[in-house]
Coordinates of C-alpha atoms and ligand atoms in Angstrom, one line a residue:
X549 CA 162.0 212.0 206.8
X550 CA 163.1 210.1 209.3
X551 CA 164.3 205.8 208.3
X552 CA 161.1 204.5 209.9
X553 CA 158.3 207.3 208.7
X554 CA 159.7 206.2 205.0
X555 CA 159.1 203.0 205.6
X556 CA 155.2 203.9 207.0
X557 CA 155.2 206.0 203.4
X558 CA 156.2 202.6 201.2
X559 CA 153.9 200.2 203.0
X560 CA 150.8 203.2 202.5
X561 CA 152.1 203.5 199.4
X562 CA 152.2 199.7 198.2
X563 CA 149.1 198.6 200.5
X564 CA 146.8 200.9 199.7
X565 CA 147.8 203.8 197.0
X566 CA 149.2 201.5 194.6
X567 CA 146.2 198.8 194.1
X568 CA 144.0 201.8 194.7
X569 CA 145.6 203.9 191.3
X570 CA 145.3 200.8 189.7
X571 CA 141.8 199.8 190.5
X572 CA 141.3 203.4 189.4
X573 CA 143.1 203.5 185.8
X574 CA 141.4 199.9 185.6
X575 CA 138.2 201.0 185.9
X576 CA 138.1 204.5 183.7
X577 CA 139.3 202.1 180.9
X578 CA 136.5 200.2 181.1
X579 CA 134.2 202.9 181.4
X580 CA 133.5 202.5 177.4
X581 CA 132.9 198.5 178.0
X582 CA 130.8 199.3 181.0
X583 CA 128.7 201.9 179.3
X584 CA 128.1 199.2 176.2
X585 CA 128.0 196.5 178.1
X586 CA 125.3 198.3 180.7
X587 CA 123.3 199.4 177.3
X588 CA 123.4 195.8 176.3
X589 CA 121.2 195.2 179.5
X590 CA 118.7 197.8 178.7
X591 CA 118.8 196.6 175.3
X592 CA 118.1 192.9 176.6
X593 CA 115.3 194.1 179.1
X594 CA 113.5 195.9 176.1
X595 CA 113.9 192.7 174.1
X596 CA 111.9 190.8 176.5
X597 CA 109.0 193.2 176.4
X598 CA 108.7 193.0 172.8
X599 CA 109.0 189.2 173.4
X600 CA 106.0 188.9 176.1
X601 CA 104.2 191.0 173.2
X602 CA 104.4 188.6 170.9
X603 CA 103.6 185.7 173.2
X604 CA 100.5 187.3 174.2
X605 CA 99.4 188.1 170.7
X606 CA 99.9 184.3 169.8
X607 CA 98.0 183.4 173.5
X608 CA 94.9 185.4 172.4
X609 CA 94.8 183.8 168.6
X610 CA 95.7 180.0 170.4
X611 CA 92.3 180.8 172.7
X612 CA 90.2 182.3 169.7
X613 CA 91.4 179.0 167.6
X614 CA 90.1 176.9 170.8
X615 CA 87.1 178.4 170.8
X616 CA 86.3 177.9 167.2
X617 CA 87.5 174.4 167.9
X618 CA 84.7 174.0 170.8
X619 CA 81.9 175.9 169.0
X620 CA 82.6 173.4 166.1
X621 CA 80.0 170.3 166.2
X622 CA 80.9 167.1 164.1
X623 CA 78.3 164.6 162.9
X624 CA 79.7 162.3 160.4
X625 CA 82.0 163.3 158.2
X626 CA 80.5 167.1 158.3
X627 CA 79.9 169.3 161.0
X628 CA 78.2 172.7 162.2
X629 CA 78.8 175.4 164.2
X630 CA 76.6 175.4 167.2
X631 CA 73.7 177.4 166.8
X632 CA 74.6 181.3 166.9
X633 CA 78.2 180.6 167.3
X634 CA 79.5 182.4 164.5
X635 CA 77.5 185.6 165.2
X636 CA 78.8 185.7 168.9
X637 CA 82.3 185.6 168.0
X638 CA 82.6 188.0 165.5
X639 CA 80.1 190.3 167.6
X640 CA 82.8 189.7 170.5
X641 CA 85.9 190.2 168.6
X642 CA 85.8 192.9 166.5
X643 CA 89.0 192.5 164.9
X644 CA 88.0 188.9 163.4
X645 CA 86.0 189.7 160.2
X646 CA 85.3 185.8 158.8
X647 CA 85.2 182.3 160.0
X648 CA 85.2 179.3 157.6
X649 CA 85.5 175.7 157.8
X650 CA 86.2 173.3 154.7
X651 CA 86.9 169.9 154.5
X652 CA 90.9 169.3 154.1
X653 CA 90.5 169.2 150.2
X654 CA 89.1 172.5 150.1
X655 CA 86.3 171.2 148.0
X656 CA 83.4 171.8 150.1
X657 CA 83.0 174.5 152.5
X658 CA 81.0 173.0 155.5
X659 CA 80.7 177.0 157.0
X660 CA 81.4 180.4 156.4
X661 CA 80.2 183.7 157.9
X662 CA 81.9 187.2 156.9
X663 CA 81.6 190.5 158.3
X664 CA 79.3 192.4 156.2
X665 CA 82.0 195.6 156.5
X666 CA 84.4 193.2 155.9
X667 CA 87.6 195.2 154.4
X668 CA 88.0 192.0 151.8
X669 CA 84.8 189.9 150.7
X670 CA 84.8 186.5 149.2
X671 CA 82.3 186.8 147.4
X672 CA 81.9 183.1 146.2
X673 CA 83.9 181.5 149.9
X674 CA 87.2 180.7 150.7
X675 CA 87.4 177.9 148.1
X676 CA 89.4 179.7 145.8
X677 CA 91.8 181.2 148.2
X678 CA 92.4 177.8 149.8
X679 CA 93.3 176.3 146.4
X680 CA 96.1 178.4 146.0
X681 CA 97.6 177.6 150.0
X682 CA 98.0 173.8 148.7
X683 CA 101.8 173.6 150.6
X684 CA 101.0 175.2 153.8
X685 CA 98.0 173.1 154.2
X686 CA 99.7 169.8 153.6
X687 CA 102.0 170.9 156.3
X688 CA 99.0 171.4 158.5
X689 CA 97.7 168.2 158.0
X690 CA 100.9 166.4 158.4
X691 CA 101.6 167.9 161.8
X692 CA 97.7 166.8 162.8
X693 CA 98.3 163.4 162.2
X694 CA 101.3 163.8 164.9
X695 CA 98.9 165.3 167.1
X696 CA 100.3 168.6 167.0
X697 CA 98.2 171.8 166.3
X698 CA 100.2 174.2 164.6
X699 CA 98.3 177.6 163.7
X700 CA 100.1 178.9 160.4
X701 CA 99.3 183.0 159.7
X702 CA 99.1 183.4 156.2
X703 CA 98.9 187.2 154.8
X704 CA 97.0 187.6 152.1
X705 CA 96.4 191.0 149.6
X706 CA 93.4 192.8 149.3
X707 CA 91.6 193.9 145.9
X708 CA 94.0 196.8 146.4
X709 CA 97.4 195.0 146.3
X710 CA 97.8 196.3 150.2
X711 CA 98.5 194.1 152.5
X712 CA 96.6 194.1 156.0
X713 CA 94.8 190.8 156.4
X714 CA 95.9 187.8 157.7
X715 CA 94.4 184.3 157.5
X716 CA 94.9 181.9 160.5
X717 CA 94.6 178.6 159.3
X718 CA 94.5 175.4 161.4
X719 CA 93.2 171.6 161.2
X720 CA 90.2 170.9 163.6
X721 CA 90.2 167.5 164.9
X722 CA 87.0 165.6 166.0
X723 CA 85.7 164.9 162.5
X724 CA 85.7 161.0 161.8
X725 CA 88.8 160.0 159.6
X726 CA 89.2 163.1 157.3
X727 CA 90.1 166.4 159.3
X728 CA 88.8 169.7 158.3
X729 CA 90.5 172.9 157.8
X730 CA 89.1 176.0 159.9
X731 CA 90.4 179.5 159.0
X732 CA 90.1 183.1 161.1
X733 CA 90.5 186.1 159.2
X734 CA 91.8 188.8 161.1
X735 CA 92.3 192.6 160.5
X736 CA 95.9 193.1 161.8
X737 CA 95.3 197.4 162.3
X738 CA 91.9 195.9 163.9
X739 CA 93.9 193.6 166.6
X740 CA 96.6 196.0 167.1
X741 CA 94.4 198.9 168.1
X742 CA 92.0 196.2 170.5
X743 CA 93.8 193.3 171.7
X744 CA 97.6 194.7 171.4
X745 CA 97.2 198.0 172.4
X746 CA 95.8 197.5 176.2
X747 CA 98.7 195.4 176.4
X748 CA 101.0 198.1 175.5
X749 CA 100.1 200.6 177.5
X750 CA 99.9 197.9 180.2
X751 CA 103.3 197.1 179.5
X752 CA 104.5 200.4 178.8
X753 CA 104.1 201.3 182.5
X754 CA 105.2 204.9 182.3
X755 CA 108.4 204.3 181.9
X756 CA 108.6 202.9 178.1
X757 CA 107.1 204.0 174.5
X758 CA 105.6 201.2 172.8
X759 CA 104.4 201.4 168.8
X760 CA 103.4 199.1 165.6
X761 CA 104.6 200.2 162.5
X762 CA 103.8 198.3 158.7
X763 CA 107.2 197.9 157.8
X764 CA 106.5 197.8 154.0
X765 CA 104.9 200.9 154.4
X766 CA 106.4 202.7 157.2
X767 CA 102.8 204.0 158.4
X768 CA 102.8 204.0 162.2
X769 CA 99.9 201.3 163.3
X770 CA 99.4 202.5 167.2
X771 CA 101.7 204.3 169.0
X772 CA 101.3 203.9 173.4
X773 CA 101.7 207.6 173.8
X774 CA 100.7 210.2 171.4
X775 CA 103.3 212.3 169.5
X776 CA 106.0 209.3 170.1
X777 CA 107.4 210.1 166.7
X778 CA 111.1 209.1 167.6
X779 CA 112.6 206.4 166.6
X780 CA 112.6 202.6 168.7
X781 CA 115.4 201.7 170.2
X782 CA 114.5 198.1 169.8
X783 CA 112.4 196.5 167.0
X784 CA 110.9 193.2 166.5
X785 CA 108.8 192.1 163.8
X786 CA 105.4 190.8 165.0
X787 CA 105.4 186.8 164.6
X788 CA 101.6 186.9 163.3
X789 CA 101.8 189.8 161.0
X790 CA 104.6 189.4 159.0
X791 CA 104.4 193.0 157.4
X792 CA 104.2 194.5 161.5
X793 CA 106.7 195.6 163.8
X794 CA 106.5 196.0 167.4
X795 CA 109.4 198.5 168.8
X796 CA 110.4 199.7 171.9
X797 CA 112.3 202.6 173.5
X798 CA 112.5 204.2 176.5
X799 CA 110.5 207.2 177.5
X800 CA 112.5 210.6 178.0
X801 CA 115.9 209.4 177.6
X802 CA 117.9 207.2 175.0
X803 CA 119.5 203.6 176.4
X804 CA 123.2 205.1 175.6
X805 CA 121.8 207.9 177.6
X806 CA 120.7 206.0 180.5
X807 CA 123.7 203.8 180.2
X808 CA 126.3 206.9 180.1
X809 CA 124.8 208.2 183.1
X810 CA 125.1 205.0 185.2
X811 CA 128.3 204.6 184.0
X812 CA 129.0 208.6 184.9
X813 CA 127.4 207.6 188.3
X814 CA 129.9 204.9 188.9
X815 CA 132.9 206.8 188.3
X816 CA 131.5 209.5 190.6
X817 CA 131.3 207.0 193.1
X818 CA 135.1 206.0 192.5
X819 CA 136.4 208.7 192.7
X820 CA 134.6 210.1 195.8
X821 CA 135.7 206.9 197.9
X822 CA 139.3 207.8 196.2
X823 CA 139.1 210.8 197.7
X824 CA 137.8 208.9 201.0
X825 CA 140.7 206.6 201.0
X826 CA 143.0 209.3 200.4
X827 CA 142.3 211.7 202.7
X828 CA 141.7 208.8 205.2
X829 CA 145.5 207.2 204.6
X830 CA 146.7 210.9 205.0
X831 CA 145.4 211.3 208.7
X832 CA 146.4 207.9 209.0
X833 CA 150.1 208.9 208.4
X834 CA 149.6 212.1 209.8
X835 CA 148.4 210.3 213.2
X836 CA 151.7 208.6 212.7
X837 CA 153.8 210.5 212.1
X838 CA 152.9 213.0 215.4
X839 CA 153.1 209.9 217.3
X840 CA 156.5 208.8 216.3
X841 CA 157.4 212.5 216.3
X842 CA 155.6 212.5 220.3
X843 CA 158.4 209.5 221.0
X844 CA 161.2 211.2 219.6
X845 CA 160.2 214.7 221.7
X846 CA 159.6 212.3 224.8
X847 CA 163.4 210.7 224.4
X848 CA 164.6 214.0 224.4
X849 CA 162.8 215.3 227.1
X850 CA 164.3 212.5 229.2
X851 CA 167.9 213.2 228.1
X852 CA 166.9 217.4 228.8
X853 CA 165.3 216.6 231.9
X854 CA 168.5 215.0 233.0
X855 CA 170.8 217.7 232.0
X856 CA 168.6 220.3 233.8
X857 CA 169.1 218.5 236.8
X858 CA 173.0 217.5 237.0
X859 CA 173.8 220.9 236.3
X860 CA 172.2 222.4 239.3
X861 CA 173.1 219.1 241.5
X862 CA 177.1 219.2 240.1
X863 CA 176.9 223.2 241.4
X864 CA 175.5 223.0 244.5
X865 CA 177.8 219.9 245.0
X866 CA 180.9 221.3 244.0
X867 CA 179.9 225.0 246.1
X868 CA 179.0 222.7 249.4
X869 CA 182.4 220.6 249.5
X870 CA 184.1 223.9 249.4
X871 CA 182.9 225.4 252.1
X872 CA 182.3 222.1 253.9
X873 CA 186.6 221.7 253.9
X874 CA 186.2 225.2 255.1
X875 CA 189.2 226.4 253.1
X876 CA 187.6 230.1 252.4
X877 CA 188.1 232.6 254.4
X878 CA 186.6 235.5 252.8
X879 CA 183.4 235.9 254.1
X880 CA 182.2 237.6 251.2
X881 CA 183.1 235.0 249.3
X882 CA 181.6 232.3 251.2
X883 CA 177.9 234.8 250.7
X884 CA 178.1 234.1 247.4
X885 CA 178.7 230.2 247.6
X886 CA 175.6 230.3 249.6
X887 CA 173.9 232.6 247.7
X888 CA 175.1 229.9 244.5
X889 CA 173.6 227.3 246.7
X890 CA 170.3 228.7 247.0
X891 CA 169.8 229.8 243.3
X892 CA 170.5 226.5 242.2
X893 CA 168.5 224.7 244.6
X894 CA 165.3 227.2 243.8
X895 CA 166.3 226.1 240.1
X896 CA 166.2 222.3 241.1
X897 CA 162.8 223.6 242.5
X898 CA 161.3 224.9 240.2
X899 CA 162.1 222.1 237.5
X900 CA 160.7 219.8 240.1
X901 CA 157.6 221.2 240.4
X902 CA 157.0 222.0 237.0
X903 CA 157.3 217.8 236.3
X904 CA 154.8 217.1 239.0
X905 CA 152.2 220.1 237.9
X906 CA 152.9 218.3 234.0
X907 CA 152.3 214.9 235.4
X908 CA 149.1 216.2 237.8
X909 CA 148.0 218.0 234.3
X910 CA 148.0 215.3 232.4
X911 CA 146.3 212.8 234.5
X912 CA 143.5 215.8 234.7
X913 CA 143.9 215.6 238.6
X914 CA 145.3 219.2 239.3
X915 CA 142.9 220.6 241.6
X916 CA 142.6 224.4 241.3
X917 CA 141.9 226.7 244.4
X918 CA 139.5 229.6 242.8
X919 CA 139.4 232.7 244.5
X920 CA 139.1 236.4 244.1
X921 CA 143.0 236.9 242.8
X922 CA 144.2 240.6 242.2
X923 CA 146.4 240.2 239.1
X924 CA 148.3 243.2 240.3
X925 CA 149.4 241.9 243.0
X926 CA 150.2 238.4 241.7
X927 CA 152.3 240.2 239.4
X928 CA 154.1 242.1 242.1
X929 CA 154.6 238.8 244.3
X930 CA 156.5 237.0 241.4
X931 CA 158.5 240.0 240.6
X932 CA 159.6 240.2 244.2
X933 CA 160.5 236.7 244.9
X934 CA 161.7 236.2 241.1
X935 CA 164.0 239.6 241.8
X936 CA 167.1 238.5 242.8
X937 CA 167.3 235.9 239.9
X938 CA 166.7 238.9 237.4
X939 CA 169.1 241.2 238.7
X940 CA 171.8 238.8 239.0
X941 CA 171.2 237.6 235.2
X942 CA 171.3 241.3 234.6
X943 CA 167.1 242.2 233.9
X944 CA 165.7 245.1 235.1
X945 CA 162.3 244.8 234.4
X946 CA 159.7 247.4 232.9
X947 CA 156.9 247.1 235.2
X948 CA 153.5 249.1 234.1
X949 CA 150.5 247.5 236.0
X950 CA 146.8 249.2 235.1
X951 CA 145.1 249.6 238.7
X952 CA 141.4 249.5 236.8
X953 CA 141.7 246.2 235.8
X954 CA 138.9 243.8 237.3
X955 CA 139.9 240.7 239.8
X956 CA 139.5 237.3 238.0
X957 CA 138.5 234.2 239.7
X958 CA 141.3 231.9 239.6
X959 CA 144.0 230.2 241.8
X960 CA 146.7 232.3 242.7
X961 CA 149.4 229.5 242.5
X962 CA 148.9 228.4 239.6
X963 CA 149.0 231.7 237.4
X964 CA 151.8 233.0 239.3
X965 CA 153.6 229.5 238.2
X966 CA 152.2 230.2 234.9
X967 CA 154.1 233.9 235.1
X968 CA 156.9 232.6 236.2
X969 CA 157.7 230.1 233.2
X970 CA 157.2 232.9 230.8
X971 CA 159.5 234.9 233.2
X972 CA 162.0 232.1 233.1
X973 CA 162.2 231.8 229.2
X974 CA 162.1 236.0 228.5
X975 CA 165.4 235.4 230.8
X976 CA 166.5 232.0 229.0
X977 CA 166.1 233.1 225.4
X978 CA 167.2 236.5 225.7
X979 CA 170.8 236.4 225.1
X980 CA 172.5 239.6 225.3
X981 CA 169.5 242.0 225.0
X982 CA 168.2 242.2 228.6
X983 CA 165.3 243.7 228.0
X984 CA 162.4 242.8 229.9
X985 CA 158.5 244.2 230.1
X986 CA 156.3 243.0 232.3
X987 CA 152.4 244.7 232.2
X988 CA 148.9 244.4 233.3
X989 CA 145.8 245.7 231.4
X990 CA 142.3 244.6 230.3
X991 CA 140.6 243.9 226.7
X992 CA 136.9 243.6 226.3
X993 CA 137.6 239.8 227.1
X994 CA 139.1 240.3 230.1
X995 CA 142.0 241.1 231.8
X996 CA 146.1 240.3 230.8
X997 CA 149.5 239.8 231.6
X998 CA 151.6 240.6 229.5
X999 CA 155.4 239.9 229.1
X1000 CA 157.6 241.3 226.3
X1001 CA 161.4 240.2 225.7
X1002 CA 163.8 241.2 223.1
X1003 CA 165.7 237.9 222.9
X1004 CA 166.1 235.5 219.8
X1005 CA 162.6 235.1 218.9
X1006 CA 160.5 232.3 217.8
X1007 CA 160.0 231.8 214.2
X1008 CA 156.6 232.0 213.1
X1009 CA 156.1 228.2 212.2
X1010 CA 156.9 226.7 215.8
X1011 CA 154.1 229.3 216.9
X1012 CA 151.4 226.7 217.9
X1013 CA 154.0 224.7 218.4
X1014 CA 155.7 225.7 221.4
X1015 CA 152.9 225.1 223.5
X1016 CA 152.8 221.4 222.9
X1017 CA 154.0 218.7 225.5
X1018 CA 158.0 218.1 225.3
X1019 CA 158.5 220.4 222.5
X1020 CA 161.6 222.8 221.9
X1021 CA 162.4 224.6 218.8
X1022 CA 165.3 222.7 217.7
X1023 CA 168.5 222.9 219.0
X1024 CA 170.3 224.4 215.5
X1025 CA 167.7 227.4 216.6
X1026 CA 168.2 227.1 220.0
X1027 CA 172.2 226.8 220.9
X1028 CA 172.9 226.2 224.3
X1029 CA 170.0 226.4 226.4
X1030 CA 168.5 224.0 228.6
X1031 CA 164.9 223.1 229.2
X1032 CA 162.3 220.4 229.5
X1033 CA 159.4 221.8 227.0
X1034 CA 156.8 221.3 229.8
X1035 CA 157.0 225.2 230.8
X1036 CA 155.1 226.6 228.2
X1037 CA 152.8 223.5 227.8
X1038 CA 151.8 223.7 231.9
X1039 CA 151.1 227.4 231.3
X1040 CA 148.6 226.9 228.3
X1041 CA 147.1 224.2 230.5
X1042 CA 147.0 226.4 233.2
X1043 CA 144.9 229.2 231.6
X1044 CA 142.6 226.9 229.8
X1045 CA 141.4 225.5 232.7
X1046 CA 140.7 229.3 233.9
X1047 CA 138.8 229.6 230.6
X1048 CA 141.3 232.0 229.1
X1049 CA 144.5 231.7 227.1
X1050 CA 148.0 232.8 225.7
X1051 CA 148.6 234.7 222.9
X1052 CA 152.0 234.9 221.4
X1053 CA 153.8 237.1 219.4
X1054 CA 157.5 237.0 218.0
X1055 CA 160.0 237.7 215.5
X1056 CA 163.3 235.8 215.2
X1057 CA 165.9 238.2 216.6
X1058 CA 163.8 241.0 217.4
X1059 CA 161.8 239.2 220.8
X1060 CA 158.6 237.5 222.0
X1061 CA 155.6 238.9 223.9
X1062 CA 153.7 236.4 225.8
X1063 CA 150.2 237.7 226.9
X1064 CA 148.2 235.9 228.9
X1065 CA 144.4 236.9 228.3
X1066 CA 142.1 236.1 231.8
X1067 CA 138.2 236.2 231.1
X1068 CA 136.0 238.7 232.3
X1069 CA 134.6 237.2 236.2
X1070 CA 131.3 237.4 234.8
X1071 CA 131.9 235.7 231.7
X1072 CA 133.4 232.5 234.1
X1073 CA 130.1 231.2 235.1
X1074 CA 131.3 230.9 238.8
Ligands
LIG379 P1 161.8 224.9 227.7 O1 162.0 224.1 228.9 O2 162.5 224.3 226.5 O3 162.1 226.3 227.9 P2 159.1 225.7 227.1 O4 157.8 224.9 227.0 O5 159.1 226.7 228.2 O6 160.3 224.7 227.3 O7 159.4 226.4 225.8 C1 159.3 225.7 224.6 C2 160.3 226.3 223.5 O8 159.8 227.6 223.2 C3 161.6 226.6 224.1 O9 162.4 225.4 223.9 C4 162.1 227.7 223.2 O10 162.7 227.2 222.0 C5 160.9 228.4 222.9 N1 160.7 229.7 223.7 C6 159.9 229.8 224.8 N2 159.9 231.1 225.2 C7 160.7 231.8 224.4 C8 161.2 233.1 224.4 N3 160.8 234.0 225.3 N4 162.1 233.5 223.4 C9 162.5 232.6 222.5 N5 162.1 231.3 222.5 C10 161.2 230.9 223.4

């Protein structure tokens, strides 16, 4: 690798590779902290629907305790419900089963309605139970005097021992100087299954499996989908029923499930912008490395183009002061100084049309003359004019030309110049085998050219490459020959723009064929 391609490498290598493997290694570490840290999340987001649970359960009993507290009618030291209070209440929540109120003492109970079903009765009141919640309602009516309604659940056991009913007890204000104590006994299955349970599904949304359990029991309460016997990912006990739970998982899938996929997700996305990145700095050096390998070809091709043309120039030269000091007498010798002279100035010629074709060509501004062109014939002019060369390097070509083969549209000029720089390198690269086929023929895409040599060869990897701008199989390969790489180049340009193209093949030290494949005229579209 050349000094400055290297240094390309290390600056790829420390700009972009190296923080890129890092960032990578960085980020599989803490695939395990990600995955925990994303089920954290979940965990949180489940947390706060358990939370809004709870809130609404306390809303519903803070708007139940109101109303008690605006059906409630003081006069005096007493008071009353407003007529038909009680019965509406119950009638409209079902899970309520009694309402009492009793002066703060708990000695006289001003009013108290109970459910006939009733799962408990208090068959003589509340007073009894009251007595024995002494602490709790002290605290109550401390907080009232500081103006603060507090509403305190307190469970309580049925004749059965079984929990399941809860008594909300708060202090209504109104009453002159001595407060009273009102009470709500609730049916916690009762609210779960109608207030909660809306709520749940509400909240539920699809996406989430919602359910109560009694906790001393383990009995499931309500459950938002039916058949949801797995466990909860998340549970919270239910602030009014002490003996509830409220729990919470997601529907389908676990939250170390969801999480691990995420987290799987990510790392998929890593590694297919890695795989970006990489494949994006490779043609990225790639482009580079063409390009610096374009400059080096295009400095040689100067120093090339240079040789070609002293060597001619120092001939002719050298030929023309000769004769011009008129010194030989020999007129057969003096033929073949001119004869020198004109070879070498055809040379200087040909080398000088070939670089203004190249520099037409590649400014796309080489107009082409189409016509009816016999390739036969083409092939025959070339070989005539391009005769004398052969036979004085010592080629006596194999000509066999197929007189079926169709015309092609093309310009006559330019594949004759195409023929001729194969021509010129079968002679070039041939060494001492001076072997040289020239032949026309036709395959189902059209009709060929075909030149066949038995020189040194090109090795299979400079195949494609050959036909590139400037480009000459190295000199280690190719002792002592002179060229500009523009020959084959113009004559791949040359049969593109007739729509066909060159095939080559070639073995190192056995020879190269050169075909150049014309399309059919009614494939051309002209
Ligand atoms: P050049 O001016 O170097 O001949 P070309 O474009 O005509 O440039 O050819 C490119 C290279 O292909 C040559 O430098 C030579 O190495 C190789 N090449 C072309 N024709 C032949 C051939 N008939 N036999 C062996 N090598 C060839």
């Amino acid at each position: 690798m050349p000094r400055t391609l290297r240094g390309v490498a290390v600056i790829i290598l420390l700009l972009v590779l190296f923080p890129l493997l890092i960032f990578t290694v960085y980020e599989i570490n803490g695939l395990s902290a990600g995955e925990s840290f994303v089920a954290g999340v979940y965990r949180g987001q489940l947390d706060v629907v358990l939370f809004s649970l709870n809130q609404f359960a306390w809303n519903v009993v803070n708007t139940w305790a109101s109303t008690a507290e605006n059906g409630w009618k003081p006069s005096g030291n007493r008071g009353t419900f407003s007529p038909g209070f009680t019965e509406k209440f119950l009638g409209k929540n079902p899970a309520i089963d009694a309402v009492f109120v009793a002066d703060s003492a708990g000695a006289e109970i001003f009013s108290f309605t109970e459910r006939p079903d009733a799962e408990i009765r208090w068959l003589g009141g509340p007073g009894s139970w009251l007595a024995g919640e002494r602490p709790l309602i002290d605290k109550l009516l401390a907080l009232s005097r500081q103006n603060y309604r507090k509403i305190e659940p307190c469970m309580i056991a049925d004749s059965s021992g079984r929990k399941g009913v809860v008594v909300l007890l708060f202090v209504l204000r109104g009453l002159e100087g001595v407060p009273a104590l009102a009470g709500i006994r609730l049916r916690e299955e009762r609210f779960v299954q109608d207030v909660l349970a809306e709520r749940m599904r509400e909240a539920a949304a699809g996406e989430f499996i919602l359910s109560v359990v009694n906790t001393s029991t383990g009995e499931s309460v309500y459950a938002s989908e039916e058949g949801a016997a797995a466990e909860p990912e998340q549970r919270r006990q239910l602030w009014l029923f002490p003996d509830l739970a409220a729990g919470i998982r997601l529907k389908g899938e676990t939250v170390q499930q969801v999480a691990q996929s995420r987290v799987r997700r990510d790392l998929v996305i890593l590694l297919v912008l890695d795989a970006f990145l990489l494949t994006g700095v490779w043609v990225v050096f790639r482009s580079v490395r063409r390009e610096m390998e374009f400059v080096r070809l295009k400095s040689d091709f100067v120093s090339n183009v240079s040789h070609e043309l002293r060597t001619p120039l120092a001939l002719i030269r050298m030929y023309a002061e000769t004769l011009e000091m008129g010194r030989l007498t020999e007129d057969g010798k003096k033929q073949d100084y001119y004869a020198t002279i004109v070879k070498e100035t055809e040379r200087l010629t040909h080398l000088v049309n070939n670089l203004l074709n190249f520099s037409r060509m590649d400014a796309g501004r080489r107009p082409y003359a189409l016509a009816a062109v016999d390739l036969n014939a083409a092939v025959k002019g070339v070989l005539e004019s391009f005769s004398p060369h052969l036979r004085s390097e010592g080629f006596f070509p194999e000509v066999t030309l197929d007189p079926s083969i169709p015309a092609v549209r093309a310009d006559l000029e330019a594949v004759q110049e195409a023929i001729i720089n194969i021509l010129d390198n079968a002679v070039k690269y041939s060494g001492a085998q001076k072997y040289l086929r020239v032949a026309t023929g036709a395959r189902p895409e059209g009709p060929y050219v075909e030149i066949e040599d038995r020189g040194r060869g090109i090795p299979t990897e400079y195949h494609k490459r050959v036909f590139e701008t400037f480009f000459r199989v190295p000199a280690g390969r190719n002792p002592g020959v002179n060229g500009s790489g523009l020959g084959l180049s113009i004559a791949r340009h040359i049969m593109e723009a007739h729509g066909g193209r060159i095939d080559l093949q070639s073995t190192p030290g056995e020879g190269s064929t050169f075909t150049l494949v014309f399309r059919n005229e009614h494939n051309t579209g002209h």
